[in-house]
Amino acid sequence: MDKLEFKGQWNEIKGKLKQRYAKLTDDDLNYREGLKDELLGKLQKKLGKTRDDLIKEIKSL
């Protein structure tokens, strides 16, 4: 599985995700160091996408 790096770019990525998916809230996109799996789980549930699809989408932003 690809490793997803959030550091430094998360605020920019978060803004793009909120533009693309209006139903996402700040709470859905709240990233805390060491809790990437929790964040991806929330996004999977909210958007109905697989983990791999989410990682690809985030990396493409």
XYZ file of C-alpha atoms in Angstrom:
61
model
C 0.000 0.000 0.000
C 1.256 3.467 -0.838
C 2.225 5.698 2.024
C 0.279 8.934 2.122
C 2.081 12.015 3.377
C -0.007 14.836 4.781
C 2.594 17.085 6.396
C 2.916 20.615 5.059
C 0.258 20.331 2.377
C -2.762 19.252 4.387
C -4.445 22.682 4.531
C -4.243 22.973 0.745
C -5.494 19.400 0.205
C -8.301 19.927 2.723
C -9.513 23.012 0.845
C -9.558 21.137 -2.468
C -11.459 18.209 -0.948
C -14.058 20.583 0.527
C -14.518 22.195 -2.903
C -14.930 18.809 -4.576
C -17.183 17.299 -1.870
C -19.443 19.927 -0.319
C -20.753 17.419 2.236
C -17.350 17.205 3.975
C -17.035 19.250 7.144
C -13.984 20.593 8.965
C -14.506 17.832 11.517
C -14.369 15.193 8.767
C -11.069 16.632 7.574
C -9.474 17.166 10.980
C -6.023 15.579 10.716
C -3.954 14.848 13.795
C -0.412 13.543 13.662
C -0.326 9.753 13.719
C -4.030 9.291 12.970
C -4.038 8.992 9.171
C -5.951 5.710 9.322
C -8.715 7.317 11.378
C -8.995 10.187 8.905
C -9.081 7.855 5.903
C -11.725 5.728 7.644
C -13.947 8.775 8.175
C -13.553 9.805 4.552
C -14.260 6.271 3.310
C -17.485 6.153 5.286
C -18.609 9.641 4.260
C -17.743 9.346 0.551
C -18.293 5.628 -0.040
C -14.867 5.144 -1.626
C -12.169 2.560 -1.040
C -9.009 3.430 0.829
C -6.914 3.032 -2.326
C -9.246 5.295 -4.310
C -9.037 7.969 -1.620
C -5.246 7.803 -1.501
C -5.047 8.144 -5.298
C -7.419 11.095 -5.253
C -5.580 12.880 -2.451
C -2.233 12.363 -4.174
C -3.654 13.795 -7.406
C -4.665 17.065 -5.733
